[in-house]
Coordinates of N, CA and C in Angstrom, one line a residue:
X1149 N -17.3 7.0 5.4 CA -16.8 6.4 4.4 C -15.3 7.0 4.4
X1150 N -14.1 6.3 4.3 CA -12.9 7.0 4.0 C -12.6 7.2 2.5
X1151 N -12.1 8.3 2.3 CA -11.5 8.6 0.9 C -10.2 8.5 0.9
X1152 N -9.6 7.6 -0.1 CA -8.2 7.4 -0.1 C -7.5 8.1 -1.4
X1153 N -6.6 8.7 -1.3 CA -5.8 9.2 -2.6 C -4.4 8.9 -2.3
X1154 N -4.1 8.0 -3.6 CA -2.6 7.6 -3.7 C -1.8 8.6 -4.5
X1155 N -0.3 8.8 -4.0 CA 0.7 9.6 -4.9 C 1.9 9.2 -4.7
X1156 N 2.8 9.6 -5.6 CA 4.2 9.1 -5.4 C 4.7 8.2 -6.3
X1157 N 3.9 7.7 -7.2 CA 4.2 6.7 -8.3 C 5.1 7.4 -9.4
X1158 N 5.6 6.6 -10.5 CA 6.6 7.2 -11.4 C 7.4 6.3 -12.1
X1159 N 8.2 6.7 -12.9 CA 9.3 6.1 -13.5 C 10.7 5.8 -12.6
X1160 N 11.1 4.6 -12.4 CA 12.3 4.7 -11.7 C 13.1 3.5 -12.2
X1161 N 14.8 3.6 -12.3 CA 15.5 2.7 -12.7 C 15.8 1.4 -11.7
X1162 N 15.8 0.3 -12.4 CA 16.0 -0.8 -11.3 C 17.1 -0.5 -10.4
X1163 N 16.8 -1.0 -9.1 CA 17.7 -0.7 -8.1 C 17.2 0.7 -7.4
X1164 N 16.3 1.5 -8.0 CA 16.2 2.8 -7.3 C 15.1 2.5 -6.2
X1165 N 14.5 3.8 -5.8 CA 13.6 3.9 -4.6 C 12.6 4.8 -5.0
X1166 N 11.3 4.6 -4.3 CA 10.1 5.4 -4.3 C 9.5 5.3 -3.3
X1167 N 8.9 6.5 -2.7 CA 7.9 6.4 -1.7 C 6.5 6.8 -2.1
X1168 N 5.6 6.0 -2.0 CA 4.1 6.1 -2.2 C 3.4 6.6 -0.9
X1169 N 2.3 7.6 -1.1 CA 1.7 8.0 -0.1 C 0.2 7.7 -0.2
X1170 N -0.5 7.7 0.7 CA -1.9 7.4 0.6 C -2.6 8.4 1.7
X1171 N -3.3 9.3 1.3 CA -3.9 10.3 2.2 C -5.4 9.8 2.4
X1172 N -5.7 9.8 3.6 CA -7.1 9.4 4.0 C -7.8 10.6 4.6
X1173 N -9.0 10.6 4.1 CA -9.9 11.9 4.6 C -11.2 11.2 5.1
X1174 N -11.8 11.9 5.7 CA -13.1 11.4 6.1 C -13.1 10.7 7.5
X1175 N -12.3 10.1 8.0 CA -12.2 9.6 9.3 C -10.8 9.3 9.9
X1176 N -10.5 9.3 11.0 CA -9.2 9.0 11.2 C -9.0 7.6 11.2
X1177 N -7.8 7.0 10.8 CA -7.8 5.7 10.6 C -6.8 5.0 11.5
X1178 N -6.9 5.4 12.6 CA -5.9 4.8 13.7 C -6.4 3.4 14.0
X1179 N -7.5 3.2 13.9 CA -8.0 1.7 13.9 C -8.4 1.1 12.8
X1180 N -8.2 1.5 12.0 CA -8.3 1.0 10.5 C -7.2 0.0 10.3
X1181 N -7.4 -1.1 9.2 CA -6.1 -1.7 8.8 C -6.0 -0.8 7.4
X1182 N -4.6 -0.5 7.1 CA -4.5 0.2 6.1 C -3.5 -0.9 5.2
X1183 N -3.8 -0.9 3.9 CA -3.0 -2.0 3.1 C -2.5 -1.4 1.8
X1184 N -1.5 -1.6 1.2 CA -1.0 -1.5 -0.3 C -1.2 -2.9 -1.0
X1185 N -1.9 -2.8 -2.3 CA -1.9 -3.9 -3.2 C -1.4 -3.4 -4.4
X1186 N -1.1 -4.3 -5.2 CA -0.6 -3.8 -6.6 C -1.1 -4.8 -7.7
X1187 N -1.4 -4.4 -8.9 CA -1.7 -5.0 -10.1 C -0.9 -4.9 -11.0
X1188 N -0.4 -5.8 -11.6 CA 0.4 -5.7 -13.0 C -0.3 -6.1 -14.2
X1189 N 0.0 -5.6 -15.4 CA -1.0 -6.0 -16.5 C -1.0 -7.5 -16.6
X1190 N -2.3 -7.9 -16.9 CA -2.7 -9.2 -17.0 C -2.6 -10.2 -15.7
X1191 N -2.4 -9.4 -14.7 CA -2.3 -10.5 -13.5 C -3.3 -9.8 -12.4
X1192 N -3.6 -10.8 -11.5 CA -4.5 -10.5 -10.3 C -4.0 -9.3 -9.3
X1193 N -4.8 -8.7 -8.8 CA -4.4 -7.8 -7.8 C -3.8 -8.4 -6.6
X1194 N -2.6 -8.3 -6.3 CA -1.8 -8.9 -5.1 C -1.4 -8.0 -3.9
X1195 N -1.7 -8.5 -2.8 CA -1.4 -7.9 -1.8 C 0.2 -7.6 -1.5
X1196 N 0.5 -6.5 -0.9 CA 1.8 -6.0 -0.8 C 2.3 -5.9 0.6
X1197 N 1.4 -5.2 1.3 CA 1.7 -4.8 2.7 C 0.5 -4.4 3.6
X1198 N 0.3 -4.4 4.7 CA -0.5 -4.0 5.6 C 0.0 -3.4 7.0
X1199 N -1.1 -2.6 7.7 CA -0.6 -2.0 9.1 C -1.6 -1.6 9.7
X1200 N -1.9 -2.0 10.9 CA -2.6 -1.3 11.8 C -1.9 -0.3 12.8
X1201 N -2.2 1.1 12.6 CA -1.2 2.0 13.5 C -1.8 1.9 15.0
X1202 N -2.5 1.1 15.4 CA -3.1 0.9 16.8 C -2.0 0.2 17.5
X1203 N -1.1 -0.3 16.7 CA 0.1 -1.0 17.2 C 0.4 -2.3 16.9
X1204 N -0.4 -3.1 16.1 CA -0.1 -4.3 15.5 C 1.3 -4.2 14.6
X1205 N 2.1 -5.4 14.3 CA 3.1 -5.1 13.5 C 2.6 -5.2 12.1
X1206 N 3.3 -4.6 11.2 CA 2.8 -4.7 9.9 C 3.3 -6.1 9.3
X1207 N 2.6 -6.4 8.1 CA 2.9 -7.7 7.5 C 3.3 -7.5 6.0
X1208 N 4.2 -8.2 5.3 CA 4.3 -8.1 3.9 C 4.2 -9.4 3.2
X1209 N 3.8 -9.2 1.9 CA 4.3 -10.5 1.0 C 5.8 -10.8 1.0
X1210 N 5.7 -12.2 0.8 CA 7.1 -12.6 1.0 C 8.4 -11.7 -0.1
X1211 N 7.7 -11.3 -1.3 CA 8.7 -11.0 -2.1 C 9.1 -9.6 -2.0
X1212 N 8.5 -8.7 -0.9 CA 9.1 -7.4 -1.0 C 9.7 -7.2 0.7
X1213 N 9.6 -8.4 1.5 CA 10.3 -8.4 2.6 C 11.6 -7.9 2.6
X1214 N 11.8 -6.7 3.4 CA 13.4 -6.5 3.5 C 13.8 -5.2 2.3
X1215 N 12.8 -5.1 1.3 CA 12.7 -3.9 0.4 C 11.9 -3.1 0.7
X1216 N 10.4 -3.3 1.3 CA 9.6 -2.2 1.2 C 9.1 -2.1 2.8
X1217 N 9.0 -0.9 3.1 CA 8.4 -0.6 4.6 C 7.2 0.2 4.3
X1218 N 6.1 -0.4 5.1 CA 4.8 0.4 5.3 C 4.8 1.2 6.6
X1219 N 4.3 2.3 6.5 CA 4.3 3.2 7.9 C 3.2 4.1 7.8
X1220 N 2.9 4.6 8.8 CA 1.9 6.0 8.8 C 2.1 6.8 9.9
X1221 N 1.6 7.9 9.4 CA 1.4 9.2 10.4 C 0.1 9.5 10.5
X1222 N -0.3 9.2 12.0 CA -1.6 9.3 12.5 C -2.1 10.9 12.4
X1223 N -1.2 11.8 12.7 CA -1.6 13.3 12.4 C -1.9 13.6 11.3
X1224 N -0.9 13.2 10.2 CA -1.4 13.5 8.9 C -2.4 12.5 8.1
X1225 N -2.9 11.6 8.9 CA -3.9 10.7 8.3 C -3.2 10.1 6.8
X1226 N -2.0 9.6 7.0 CA -1.4 9.1 5.6 C -0.6 7.8 6.0
X1227 N -0.7 6.9 5.1 CA 0.1 5.8 5.1 C 1.2 5.8 4.0
X1228 N 2.3 5.3 4.1 CA 3.3 5.3 3.1 C 3.8 4.0 2.9
X1229 N 4.5 4.0 1.9 CA 5.1 2.6 1.3 C 6.5 2.9 0.8
X1230 N 7.4 2.8 1.4 CA 8.8 3.2 0.9 C 9.4 1.8 0.4
X1231 N 9.8 2.0 -1.0 CA 9.9 1.1 -1.6 C 11.5 0.9 -2.2
X1232 N 12.3 0.2 -1.9 CA 13.8 0.3 -2.3 C 14.1 -0.9 -3.2
X1233 N 15.4 -1.1 -3.8 CA 15.8 -2.2 -4.5 C 14.9 -2.5 -5.4
X1234 N 14.1 -1.7 -6.0 CA 13.0 -2.0 -7.0 C 13.6 -2.9 -8.4
X1235 N 12.8 -3.7 -8.7 CA 13.0 -4.4 -10.0 C 12.0 -4.5 -10.8
X1236 N 12.0 -4.8 -12.1 CA 10.9 -4.9 -13.0 C 9.7 -5.6 -12.6
X1237 N 10.0 -6.6 -11.8 CA 8.6 -7.5 -11.4 C 8.0 -6.6 -10.2
X1238 N 8.3 -5.3 -10.0 CA 7.7 -4.4 -9.2 C 6.7 -3.5 -9.9
X1239 N 6.8 -3.5 -11.1 CA 6.2 -2.6 -12.0 C 4.5 -3.1 -11.9
X1240 N 3.8 -2.0 -11.6 CA 2.3 -2.3 -11.6 C 1.6 -1.0 -11.1
X1241 N 0.1 -1.1 -11.0 CA -0.4 0.0 -10.3 C -0.7 -0.4 -8.8
X1242 N -0.1 0.5 -7.9 CA -0.2 0.3 -6.8 C -1.5 0.9 -6.2
X1243 N -2.4 0.3 -5.3 CA -3.5 0.7 -4.7 C -3.5 0.8 -3.1
X1244 N -3.8 1.8 -2.7 CA -4.2 2.1 -1.1 C -5.7 1.4 -0.9
X1245 N -5.5 0.6 0.1 CA -7.0 0.1 0.7 C -7.1 0.4 2.2
X1246 N -8.2 0.5 2.6 CA -8.7 0.4 4.1 C -9.8 -0.3 4.4
X1247 N -9.6 -0.8 5.9 CA -10.8 -1.4 6.4 C -11.0 -1.2 7.9
X1248 N -12.1 -0.9 8.3 CA -12.3 -0.6 9.6 C -12.0 -1.5 10.7
X1249 N -11.9 -2.7 10.2 CA -11.6 -3.9 11.1 C -10.1 -4.4 11.0
X1250 N -10.0 -5.8 11.2 CA -8.7 -6.5 11.2 C -8.6 -7.4 9.7
X1251 N -8.5 -6.6 8.7 CA -8.6 -7.2 7.3 C -7.4 -7.8 7.0
X1252 N -7.2 -8.7 6.3 CA -6.1 -9.7 6.1 C -5.5 -9.4 4.8
X1253 N -5.2 -10.4 3.9 CA -4.7 -10.3 2.8 C -5.4 -10.3 1.6
X1254 N -6.6 -10.6 1.6 CA -7.5 -10.6 0.4 C -8.0 -9.4 0.2
X1255 N -8.1 -9.1 -1.3 CA -8.6 -7.6 -1.5 C -10.2 -7.5 -1.2
X1256 N -10.8 -8.7 -1.1 CA -12.1 -8.7 -0.7 C -12.4 -8.3 0.5
X1257 N -11.4 -8.1 1.4 CA -11.6 -7.9 2.8 C -11.6 -6.3 3.0
X1258 N -11.4 -5.4 1.9 CA -11.1 -4.0 2.0 C -12.3 -3.3 1.3
X1259 N -13.3 -2.6 1.8 CA -14.2 -2.0 1.3 C -13.7 -0.6 0.7
X1260 N -12.8 0.0 1.0 CA -12.5 1.4 0.7 C -11.2 1.4 -0.2
X1261 N -11.0 1.8 -1.3 CA -10.0 1.9 -2.3 C -9.5 3.2 -2.8
X1262 N -8.4 3.5 -3.1 CA -7.8 4.5 -3.8 C -7.9 4.3 -5.3
X1263 N -7.5 5.4 -6.1 CA -7.7 5.3 -7.4 C -6.4 4.5 -8.1
X1264 N -5.3 4.4 -7.4 CA -4.0 3.8 -7.9 C -3.2 4.8 -8.5
X1265 N -1.8 4.4 -8.1 CA -0.8 5.1 -8.8 C 0.3 4.2 -9.4
X1266 N 0.8 4.5 -10.6 CA 1.6 3.6 -11.6 C 3.1 3.8 -11.1
X1267 N 3.6 2.6 -10.9 CA 5.0 2.5 -10.5 C 5.7 1.7 -11.9
X1268 N 6.7 2.1 -12.5 CA 7.3 1.6 -13.6 C 8.8 1.7 -13.4
X1269 N 9.1 0.4 -13.3 CA 10.7 0.2 -13.2 C 11.7 -0.5 -14.4
X1270 N 12.2 0.5 -14.9 CA 13.0 0.3 -16.2 C 14.2 -0.5 -15.6
X1271 N 14.5 -1.7 -16.7 CA 15.6 -2.4 -16.6 C 16.9 -2.1 -17.3

């Protein structure tokens, strides 16, 4: 079982940037699908981005394309979400998730979750 710990959230002004980190322990995640989801108050959990470090191209929800970048460091067992040009609509708790296979965009595809990190964008 993979344990996931997110960090890097905080308060940022609109137009600013943040980098979230997700440290994985327990297994090497090279062949996992690693993803970021987010959940705003009163809304369902939403897919943000996913990556397989074995070589597949990352994929993103349309609303973050060109602003967010997901990447990973196999040596550190860490996945990152670089977020820029943030706006109030990005305010949410961001969760890291992992699946040992080729998970998609549904939260139900991912059996492993971190505790979440709050991102608040002030306008």
